[in-house]
Structures are given as structure tokens and as C-alpha cells.
PDB file of C-alpha atoms in Angstrom:
ATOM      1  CA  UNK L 979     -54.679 160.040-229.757  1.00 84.00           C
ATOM      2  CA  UNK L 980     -55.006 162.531-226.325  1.00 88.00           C
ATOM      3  CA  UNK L 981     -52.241 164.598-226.105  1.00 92.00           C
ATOM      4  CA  UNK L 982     -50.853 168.247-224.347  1.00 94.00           C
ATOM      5  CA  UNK L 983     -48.850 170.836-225.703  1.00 95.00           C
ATOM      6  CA  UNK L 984     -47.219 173.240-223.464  1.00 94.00           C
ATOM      7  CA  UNK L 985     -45.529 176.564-224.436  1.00 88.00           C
ATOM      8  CA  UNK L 986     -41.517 175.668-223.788  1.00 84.00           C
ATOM      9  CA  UNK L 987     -39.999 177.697-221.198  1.00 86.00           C
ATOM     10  CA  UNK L 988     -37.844 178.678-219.614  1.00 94.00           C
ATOM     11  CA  UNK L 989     -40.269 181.736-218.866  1.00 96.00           C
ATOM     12  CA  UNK L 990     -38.276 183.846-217.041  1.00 97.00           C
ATOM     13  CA  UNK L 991     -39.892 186.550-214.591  1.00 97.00           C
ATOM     14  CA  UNK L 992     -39.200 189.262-212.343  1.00 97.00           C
ATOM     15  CA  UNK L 993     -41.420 189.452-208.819  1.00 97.00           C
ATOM     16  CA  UNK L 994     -44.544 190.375-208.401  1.00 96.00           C
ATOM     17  CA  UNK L 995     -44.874 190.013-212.653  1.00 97.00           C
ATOM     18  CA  UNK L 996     -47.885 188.355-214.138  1.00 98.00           C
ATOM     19  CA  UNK L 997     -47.777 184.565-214.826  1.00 97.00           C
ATOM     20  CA  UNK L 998     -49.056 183.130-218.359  1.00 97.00           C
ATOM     21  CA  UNK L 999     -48.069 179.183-219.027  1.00 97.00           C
ATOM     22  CA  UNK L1000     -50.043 178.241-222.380  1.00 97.00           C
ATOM     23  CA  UNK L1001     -51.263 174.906-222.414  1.00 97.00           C
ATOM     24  CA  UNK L1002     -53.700 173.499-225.464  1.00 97.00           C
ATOM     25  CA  UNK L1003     -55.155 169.852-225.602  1.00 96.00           C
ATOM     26  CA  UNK L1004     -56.189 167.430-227.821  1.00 94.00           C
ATOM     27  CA  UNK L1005     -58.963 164.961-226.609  1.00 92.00           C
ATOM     28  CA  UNK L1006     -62.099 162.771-227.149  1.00 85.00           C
ATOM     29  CA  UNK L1007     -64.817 163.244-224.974  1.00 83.00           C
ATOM     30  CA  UNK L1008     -65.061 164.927-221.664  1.00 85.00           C
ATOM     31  CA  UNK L1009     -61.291 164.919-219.929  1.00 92.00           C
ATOM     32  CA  UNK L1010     -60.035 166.193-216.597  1.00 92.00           C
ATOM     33  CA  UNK L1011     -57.447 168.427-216.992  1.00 95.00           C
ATOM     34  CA  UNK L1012     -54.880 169.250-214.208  1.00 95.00           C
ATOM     35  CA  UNK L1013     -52.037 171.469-213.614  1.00 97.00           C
ATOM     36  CA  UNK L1014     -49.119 169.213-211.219  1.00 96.00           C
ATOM     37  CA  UNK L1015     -45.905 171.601-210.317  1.00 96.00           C
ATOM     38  CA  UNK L1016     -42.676 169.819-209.689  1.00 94.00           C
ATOM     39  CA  UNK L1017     -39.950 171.454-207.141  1.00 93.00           C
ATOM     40  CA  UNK L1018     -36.334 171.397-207.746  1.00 88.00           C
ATOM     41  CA  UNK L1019     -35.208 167.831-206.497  1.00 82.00           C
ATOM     42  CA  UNK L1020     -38.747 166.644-205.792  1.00 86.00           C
ATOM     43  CA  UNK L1021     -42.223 164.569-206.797  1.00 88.00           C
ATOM     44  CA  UNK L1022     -44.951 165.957-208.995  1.00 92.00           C
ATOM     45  CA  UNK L1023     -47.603 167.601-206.394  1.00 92.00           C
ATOM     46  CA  UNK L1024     -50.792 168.790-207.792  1.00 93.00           C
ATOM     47  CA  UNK L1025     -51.521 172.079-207.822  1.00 96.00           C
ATOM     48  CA  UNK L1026     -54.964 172.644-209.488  1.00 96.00           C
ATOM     49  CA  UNK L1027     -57.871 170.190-211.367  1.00 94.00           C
ATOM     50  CA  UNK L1028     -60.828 171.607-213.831  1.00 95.00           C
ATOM     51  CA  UNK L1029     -62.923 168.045-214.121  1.00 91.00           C
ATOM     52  CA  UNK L1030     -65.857 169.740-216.947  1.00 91.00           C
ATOM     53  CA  UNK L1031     -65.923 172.832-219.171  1.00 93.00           C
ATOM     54  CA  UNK L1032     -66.183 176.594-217.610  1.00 94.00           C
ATOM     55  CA  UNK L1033     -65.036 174.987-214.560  1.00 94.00           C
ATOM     56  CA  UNK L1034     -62.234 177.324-212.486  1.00 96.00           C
ATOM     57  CA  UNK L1035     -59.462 175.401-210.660  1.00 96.00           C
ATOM     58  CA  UNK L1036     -57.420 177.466-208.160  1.00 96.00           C
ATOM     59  CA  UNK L1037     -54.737 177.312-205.753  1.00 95.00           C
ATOM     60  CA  UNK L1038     -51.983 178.870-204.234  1.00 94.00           C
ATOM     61  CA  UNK L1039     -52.950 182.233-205.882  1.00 96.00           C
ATOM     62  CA  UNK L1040     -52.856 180.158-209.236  1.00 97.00           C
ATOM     63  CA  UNK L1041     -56.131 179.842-211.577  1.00 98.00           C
ATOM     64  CA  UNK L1042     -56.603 177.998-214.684  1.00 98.00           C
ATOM     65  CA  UNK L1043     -60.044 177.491-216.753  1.00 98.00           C
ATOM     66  CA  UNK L1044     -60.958 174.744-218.575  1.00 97.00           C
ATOM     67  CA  UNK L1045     -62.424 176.058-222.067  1.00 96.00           C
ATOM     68  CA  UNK L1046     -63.913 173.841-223.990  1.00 93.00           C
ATOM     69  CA  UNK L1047     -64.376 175.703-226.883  1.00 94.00           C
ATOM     70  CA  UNK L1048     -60.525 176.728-227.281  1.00 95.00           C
ATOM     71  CA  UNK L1049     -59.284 173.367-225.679  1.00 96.00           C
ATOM     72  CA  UNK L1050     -57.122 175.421-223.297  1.00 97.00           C
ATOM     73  CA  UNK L1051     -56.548 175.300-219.887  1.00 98.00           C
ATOM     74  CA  UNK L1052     -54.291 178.063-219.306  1.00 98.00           C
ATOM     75  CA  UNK L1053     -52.150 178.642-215.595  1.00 98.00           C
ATOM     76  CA  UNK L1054     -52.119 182.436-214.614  1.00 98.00           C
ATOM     77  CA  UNK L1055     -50.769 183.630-211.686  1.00 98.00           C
ATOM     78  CA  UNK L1056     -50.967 187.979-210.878  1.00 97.00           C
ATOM     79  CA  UNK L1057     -48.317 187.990-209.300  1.00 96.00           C
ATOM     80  CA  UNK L1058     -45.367 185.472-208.812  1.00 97.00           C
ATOM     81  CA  UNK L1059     -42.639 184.824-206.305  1.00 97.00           C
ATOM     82  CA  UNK L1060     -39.431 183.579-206.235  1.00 97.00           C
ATOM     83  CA  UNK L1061     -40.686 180.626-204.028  1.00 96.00           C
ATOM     84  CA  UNK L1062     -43.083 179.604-207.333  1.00 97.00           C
ATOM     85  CA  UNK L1063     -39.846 178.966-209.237  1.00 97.00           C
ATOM     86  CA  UNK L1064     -40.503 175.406-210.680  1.00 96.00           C
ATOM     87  CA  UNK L1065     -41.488 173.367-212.973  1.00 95.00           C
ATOM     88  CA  UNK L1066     -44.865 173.445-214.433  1.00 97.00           C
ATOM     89  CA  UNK L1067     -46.944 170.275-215.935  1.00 96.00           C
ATOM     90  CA  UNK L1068     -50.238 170.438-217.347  1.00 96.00           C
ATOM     91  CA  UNK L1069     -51.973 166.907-217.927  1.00 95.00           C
ATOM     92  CA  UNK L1070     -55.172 165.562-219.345  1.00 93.00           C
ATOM     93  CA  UNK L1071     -57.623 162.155-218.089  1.00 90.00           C
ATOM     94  CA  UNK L1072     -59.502 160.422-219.979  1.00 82.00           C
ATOM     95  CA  UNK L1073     -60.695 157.293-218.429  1.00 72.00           C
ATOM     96  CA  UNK L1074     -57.630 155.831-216.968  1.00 70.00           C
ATOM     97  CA  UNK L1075     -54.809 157.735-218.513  1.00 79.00           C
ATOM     98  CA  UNK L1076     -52.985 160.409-217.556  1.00 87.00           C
ATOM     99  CA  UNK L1077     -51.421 162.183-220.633  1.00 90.00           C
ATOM    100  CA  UNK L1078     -48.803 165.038-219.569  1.00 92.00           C
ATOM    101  CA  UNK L1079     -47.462 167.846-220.824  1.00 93.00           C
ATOM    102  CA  UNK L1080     -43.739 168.429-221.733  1.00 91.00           C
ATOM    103  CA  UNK L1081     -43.499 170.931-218.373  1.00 93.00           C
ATOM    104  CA  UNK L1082     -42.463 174.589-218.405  1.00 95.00           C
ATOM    105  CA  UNK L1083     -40.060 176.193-216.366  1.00 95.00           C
ATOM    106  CA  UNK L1084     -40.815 178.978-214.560  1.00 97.00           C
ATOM    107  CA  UNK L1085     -38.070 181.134-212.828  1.00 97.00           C
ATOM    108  CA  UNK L1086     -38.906 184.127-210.721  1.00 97.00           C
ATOM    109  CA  UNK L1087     -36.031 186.322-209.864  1.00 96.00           C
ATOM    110  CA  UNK L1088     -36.278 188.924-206.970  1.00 94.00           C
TER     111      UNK L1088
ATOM    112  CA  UNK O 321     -46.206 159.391-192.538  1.00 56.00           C
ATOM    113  CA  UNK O 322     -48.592 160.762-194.814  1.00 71.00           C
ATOM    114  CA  UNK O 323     -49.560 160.771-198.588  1.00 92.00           C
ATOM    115  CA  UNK O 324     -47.197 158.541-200.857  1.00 95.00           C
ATOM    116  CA  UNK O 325     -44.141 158.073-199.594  1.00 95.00           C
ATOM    117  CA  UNK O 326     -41.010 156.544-201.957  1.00 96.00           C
ATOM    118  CA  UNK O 327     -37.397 155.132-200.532  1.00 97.00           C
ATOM    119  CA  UNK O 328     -34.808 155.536-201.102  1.00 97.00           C
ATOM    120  CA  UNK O 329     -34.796 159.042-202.518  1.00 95.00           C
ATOM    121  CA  UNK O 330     -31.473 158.661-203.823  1.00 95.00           C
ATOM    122  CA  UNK O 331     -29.828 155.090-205.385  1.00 96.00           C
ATOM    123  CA  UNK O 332     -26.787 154.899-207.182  1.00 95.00           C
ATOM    124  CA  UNK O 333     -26.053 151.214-208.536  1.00 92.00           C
ATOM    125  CA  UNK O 334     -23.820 149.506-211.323  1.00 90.00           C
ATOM    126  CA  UNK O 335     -24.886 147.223-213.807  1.00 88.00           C
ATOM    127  CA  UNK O 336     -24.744 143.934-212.375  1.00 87.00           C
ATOM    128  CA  UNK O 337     -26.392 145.454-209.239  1.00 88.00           C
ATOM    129  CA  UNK O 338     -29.788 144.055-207.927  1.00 93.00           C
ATOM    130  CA  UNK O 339     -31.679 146.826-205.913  1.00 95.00           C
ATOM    131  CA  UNK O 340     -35.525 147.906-205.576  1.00 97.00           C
ATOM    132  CA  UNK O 341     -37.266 150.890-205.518  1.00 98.00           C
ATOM    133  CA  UNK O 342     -40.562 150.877-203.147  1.00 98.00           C
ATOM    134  CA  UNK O 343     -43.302 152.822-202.728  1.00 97.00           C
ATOM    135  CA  UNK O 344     -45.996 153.246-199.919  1.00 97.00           C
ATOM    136  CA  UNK O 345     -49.460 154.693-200.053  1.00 96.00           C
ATOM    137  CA  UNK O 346     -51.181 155.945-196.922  1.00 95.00           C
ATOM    138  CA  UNK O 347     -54.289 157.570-199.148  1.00 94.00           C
ATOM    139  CA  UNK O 348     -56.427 154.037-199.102  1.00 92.00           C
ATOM    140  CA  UNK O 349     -56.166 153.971-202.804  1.00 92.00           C
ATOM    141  CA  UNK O 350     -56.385 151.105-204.967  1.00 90.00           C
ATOM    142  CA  UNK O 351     -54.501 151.954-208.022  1.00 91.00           C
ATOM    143  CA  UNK O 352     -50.312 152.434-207.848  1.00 93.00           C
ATOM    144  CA  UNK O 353     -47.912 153.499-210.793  1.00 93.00           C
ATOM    145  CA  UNK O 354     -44.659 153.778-211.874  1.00 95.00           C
ATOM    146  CA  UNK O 355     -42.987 156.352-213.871  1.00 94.00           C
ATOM    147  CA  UNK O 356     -40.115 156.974-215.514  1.00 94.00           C
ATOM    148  CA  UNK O 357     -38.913 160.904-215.363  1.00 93.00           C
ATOM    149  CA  UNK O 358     -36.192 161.775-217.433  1.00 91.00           C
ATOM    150  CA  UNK O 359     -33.951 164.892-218.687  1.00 84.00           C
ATOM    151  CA  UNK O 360     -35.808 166.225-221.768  1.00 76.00           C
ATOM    152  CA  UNK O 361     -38.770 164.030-222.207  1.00 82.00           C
ATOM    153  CA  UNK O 362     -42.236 163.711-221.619  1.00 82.00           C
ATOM    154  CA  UNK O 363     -42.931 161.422-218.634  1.00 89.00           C
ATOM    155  CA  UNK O 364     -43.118 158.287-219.383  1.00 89.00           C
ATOM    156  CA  UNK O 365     -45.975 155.897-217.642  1.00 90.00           C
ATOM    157  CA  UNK O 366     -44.437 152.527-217.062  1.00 93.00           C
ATOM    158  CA  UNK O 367     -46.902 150.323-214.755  1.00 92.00           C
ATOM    159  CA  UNK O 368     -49.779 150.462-213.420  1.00 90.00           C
ATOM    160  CA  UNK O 369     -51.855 147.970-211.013  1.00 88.00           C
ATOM    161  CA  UNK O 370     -55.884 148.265-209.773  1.00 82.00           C
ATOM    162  CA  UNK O 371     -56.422 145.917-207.279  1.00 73.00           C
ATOM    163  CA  UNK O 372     -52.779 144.696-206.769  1.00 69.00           C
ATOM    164  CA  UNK O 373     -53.133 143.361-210.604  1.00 73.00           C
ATOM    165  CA  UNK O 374     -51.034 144.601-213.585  1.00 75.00           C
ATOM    166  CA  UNK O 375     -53.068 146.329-216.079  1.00 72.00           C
ATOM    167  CA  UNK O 376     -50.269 148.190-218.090  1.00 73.00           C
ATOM    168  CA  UNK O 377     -46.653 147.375-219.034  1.00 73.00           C
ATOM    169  CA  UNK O 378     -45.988 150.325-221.587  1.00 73.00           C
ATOM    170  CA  UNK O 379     -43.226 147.663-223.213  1.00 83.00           C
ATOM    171  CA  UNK O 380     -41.009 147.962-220.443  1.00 90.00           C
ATOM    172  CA  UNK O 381     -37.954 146.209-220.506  1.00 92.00           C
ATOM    173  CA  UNK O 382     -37.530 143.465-218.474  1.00 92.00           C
ATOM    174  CA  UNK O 383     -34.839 144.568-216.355  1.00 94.00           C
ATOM    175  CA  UNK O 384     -37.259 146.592-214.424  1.00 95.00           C
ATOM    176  CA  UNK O 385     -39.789 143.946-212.511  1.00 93.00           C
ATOM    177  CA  UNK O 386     -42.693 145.503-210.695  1.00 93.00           C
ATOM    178  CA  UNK O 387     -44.585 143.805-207.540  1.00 93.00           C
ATOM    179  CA  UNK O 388     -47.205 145.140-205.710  1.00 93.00           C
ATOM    180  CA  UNK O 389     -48.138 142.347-202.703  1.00 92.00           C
ATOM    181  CA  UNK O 390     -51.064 144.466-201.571  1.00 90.00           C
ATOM    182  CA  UNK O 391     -53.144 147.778-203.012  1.00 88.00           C
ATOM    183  CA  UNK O 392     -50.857 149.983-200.144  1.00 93.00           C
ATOM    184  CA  UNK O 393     -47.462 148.775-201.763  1.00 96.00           C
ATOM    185  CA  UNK O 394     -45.442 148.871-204.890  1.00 96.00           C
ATOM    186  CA  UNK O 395     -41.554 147.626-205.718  1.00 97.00           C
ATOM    187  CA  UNK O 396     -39.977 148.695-208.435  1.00 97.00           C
ATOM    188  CA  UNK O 397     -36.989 145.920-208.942  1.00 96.00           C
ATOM    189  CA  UNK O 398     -34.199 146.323-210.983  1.00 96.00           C
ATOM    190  CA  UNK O 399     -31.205 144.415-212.299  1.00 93.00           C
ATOM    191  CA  UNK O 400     -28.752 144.620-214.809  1.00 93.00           C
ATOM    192  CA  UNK O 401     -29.348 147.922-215.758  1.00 93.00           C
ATOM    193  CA  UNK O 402     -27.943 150.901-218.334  1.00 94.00           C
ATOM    194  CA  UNK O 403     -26.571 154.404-217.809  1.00 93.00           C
ATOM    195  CA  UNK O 404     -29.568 155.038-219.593  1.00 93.00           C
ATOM    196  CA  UNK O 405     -32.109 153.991-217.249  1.00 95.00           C
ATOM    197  CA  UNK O 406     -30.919 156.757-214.778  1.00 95.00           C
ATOM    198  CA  UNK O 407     -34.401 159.059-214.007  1.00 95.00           C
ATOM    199  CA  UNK O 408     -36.377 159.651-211.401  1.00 94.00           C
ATOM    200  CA  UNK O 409     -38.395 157.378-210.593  1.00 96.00           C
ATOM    201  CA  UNK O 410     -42.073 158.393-209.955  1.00 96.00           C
ATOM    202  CA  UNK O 411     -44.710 156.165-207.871  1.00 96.00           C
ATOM    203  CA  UNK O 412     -47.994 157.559-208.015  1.00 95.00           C
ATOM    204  CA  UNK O 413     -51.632 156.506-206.572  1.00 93.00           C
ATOM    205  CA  UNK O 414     -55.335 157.011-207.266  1.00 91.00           C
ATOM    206  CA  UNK O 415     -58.724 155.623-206.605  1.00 88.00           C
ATOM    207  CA  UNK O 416     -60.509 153.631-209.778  1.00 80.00           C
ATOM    208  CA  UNK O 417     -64.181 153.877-209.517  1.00 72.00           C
ATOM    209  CA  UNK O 418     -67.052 152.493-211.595  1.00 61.00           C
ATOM    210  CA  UNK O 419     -65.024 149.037-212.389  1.00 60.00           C
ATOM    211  CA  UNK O 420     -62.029 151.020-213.419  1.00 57.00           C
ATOM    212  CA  UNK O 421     -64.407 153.027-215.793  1.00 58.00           C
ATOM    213  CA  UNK O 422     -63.046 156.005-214.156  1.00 63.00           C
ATOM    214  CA  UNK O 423     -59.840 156.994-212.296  1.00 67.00           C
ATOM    215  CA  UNK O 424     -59.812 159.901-210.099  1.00 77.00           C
ATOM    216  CA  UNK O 425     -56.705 162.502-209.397  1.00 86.00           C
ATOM    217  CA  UNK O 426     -53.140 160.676-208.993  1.00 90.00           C
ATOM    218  CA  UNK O 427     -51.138 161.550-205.925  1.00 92.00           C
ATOM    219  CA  UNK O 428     -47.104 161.383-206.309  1.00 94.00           C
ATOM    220  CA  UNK O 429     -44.479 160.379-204.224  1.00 94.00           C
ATOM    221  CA  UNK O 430     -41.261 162.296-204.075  1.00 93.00           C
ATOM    222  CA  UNK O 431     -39.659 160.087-206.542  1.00 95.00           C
ATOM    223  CA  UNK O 432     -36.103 158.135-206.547  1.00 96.00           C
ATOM    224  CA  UNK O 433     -33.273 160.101-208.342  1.00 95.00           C
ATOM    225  CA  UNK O 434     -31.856 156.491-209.778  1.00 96.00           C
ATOM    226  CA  UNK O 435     -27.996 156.433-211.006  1.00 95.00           C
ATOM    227  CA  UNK O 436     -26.587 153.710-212.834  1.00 94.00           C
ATOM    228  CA  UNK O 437     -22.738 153.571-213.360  1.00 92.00           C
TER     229      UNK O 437
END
């Protein structure tokens, strides 16, 4: 079946550093893939979709392409901040479900 | 009030409790789902209606009873639960196109941090 794998955190970084969160899927057919971010003590808000290959979602200052040919759809950020400290989901659609990812944490330190 | 909105954010109950969780959409959507969000695992769907009609119950017990009266609404009611059902509790919302061929981007709530005792 569909499924995500995300590298496990916690990926720990200082300001200003480069951001990297792997995530790889597995899928039939054409999926949307999305990146959600979750806040400490809140909901899952989405942060950035890719709906078809080569396709560039971005937000925020974060990026991620969808590439087909690697089945990634890896979140990069150049440089972080200690308000981007959170947790990180990245999640696939095919039809009517959403598959996620088991979430990365991210914390920035100043 | 914008978005999806979830009360109450925070719920601590005992076993033989009765309470419900609800859920509001203001996005004119016509899909609604629960979640279940908890420490160390992947989040778990739970429900989900199109069209105020169940179309998934991911073998739920039945100590959690969804409703959803109209395509804006969702409850979430629980009773007897277990120390293990304490999560958060995630409502989320979409639009199903095509005949439910096709379900665009889901919008979440803030979620209920649930506590059972």
C-alpha cells in the first residue's frame, strides 16, 4: 500500500542554518504530496502542496519539489529561525486518503 | 470565526464520563474527519463523512460515536473510555469533487488535547 517515510528527528539546528527534512514515498499513480507543520500545543496547518511531478511548493521561506523519479519530496529551508521550531509532517493523496508521515522535529536554537 | 474551529481544546474526563468533542467548519466543505494524534505514532484516521454520510470507520471502537447533523458539523462522542484513548483529537475538512473521485487539501482544526483518568 501508499505509505511515507520521514527521516526521524529530532534535527537540531542553530539560526540562520540550512534546513534538510528527508521525506521518500511509496505510491500508485499520480499523488499529491504535502508538507503540514504542527506547533507546540496546536492543529496540523499546512504549510506547502506539490499536486504533479517537477512541481515546486513554497511557503514561509520553505520549498519542497515533488520528484517523481526519486519519489521524494524533500522540505528545505536556507535559513531557519527559532520561531520554525516544530513539528514537521509530510503526507501523500491518493484519491481520498491522506497517508502521513511519522513527523520530524525540528528545533532551532538562537 | 474562521477556518475549522474544535471545542473544547482541552477535556479531561474519567471512565464512566459521557462528553463530546465538536468540530465546526466555516470553509463550505463537504467532507469532515476525525483523527486520533497520539505520543509516538503515526496519525491515525478514524472517520470520515462526504455529504454528512459515514464513509470510513478505520475499526474504531465503539466507545467513540461520531455524528455529523449537517456537512458544517462534526461530534466526536465518547463514553466509557481508557487512559489509553488520551490524544489529541484532530477534526479536519476538505472538498470531494468528481463524486468523491477526488478529494482536495484537508484543513485542521486545532485539535482537543483529551485526558482520561
Amino acid at each position: 500500500g501508499d505509505s511515507v517515510t520521514q527521516m526521524e528527528g529530532p534535527v537540531t539546528l542553530s539560526e540562520e542554518a540550512f534546513l534538510t527534512i528527508n521525506c521518500t514515498y511509496t505510491a500508485t499513480g499520480y499523488p499529491s504530496l504535502f508538507w503540514y507543520v504542527q506547533y507546540p500545543g496546536e492543529g496540523l496547518q499546512l504549510l506547502l502542496k506539490a499536486t504533479k511531478a517537477d512541481d515546486k511548493g513554497s511557503n514561509k521561506g520553505f520549498e519542497a519539489t515533488y520528484r517523481k523519479e526519486t519519489t521524494s519530496f524533500h522540505l528545505e529551508k536556507g535559513s531557519v529561525q527559532v520561531s520554525d521550531s516544530a513539528v514537521y509532517f509530510c503526507a501523500l493523496q491518493n484519491t481520498d486518503k491522506l497517508i502521513f508521515g511519522t513527523g520530524t522535529r525540528l528545533q532551532v536554537f538562537p | 470565526e474562521t477556518g475549522v474551529t474544535q471545542t473544547p481544546r482541552h477535556l479531561v474526563m474519567g471512565m464512566t464520563n459521557k462528553k463530546s468533542l465538536k468540530c465546526e467548519q466555516h470553509l463550505g466543505h463537504n467532507a469532515m474527519y476525525w483523527y486520533k494524534q497520539s505520543a509516538k505514532k503515526p496519525l491515525e484516521l478514524m472517520f470520515v463523512y462526504n455529504f454528512k454520510e459515514q464513509t470510513e470507520n478505520n475499526s474504531v471502537p465503539s466507545r467513540f460515536s461520531p455524528e455529523c447533523p449537517n456537512s458544517s458539523h462534526l461530534f466526536l462522542h465518547l463514553h466509557t473510555l481508557q487512559p489509553e484513548d488520551s490524544a489529541l483529537y484532530l477534526c479536519a475538512s476538505s472538498q470531494e469533487v468528481l463524486g468523491g473521485a477526488f478529494t482536495d487539501t484537508q484543513y485542521f482544526g486545532p485539535g482537543t488535547r483529551l485526558t482520561v483518568l
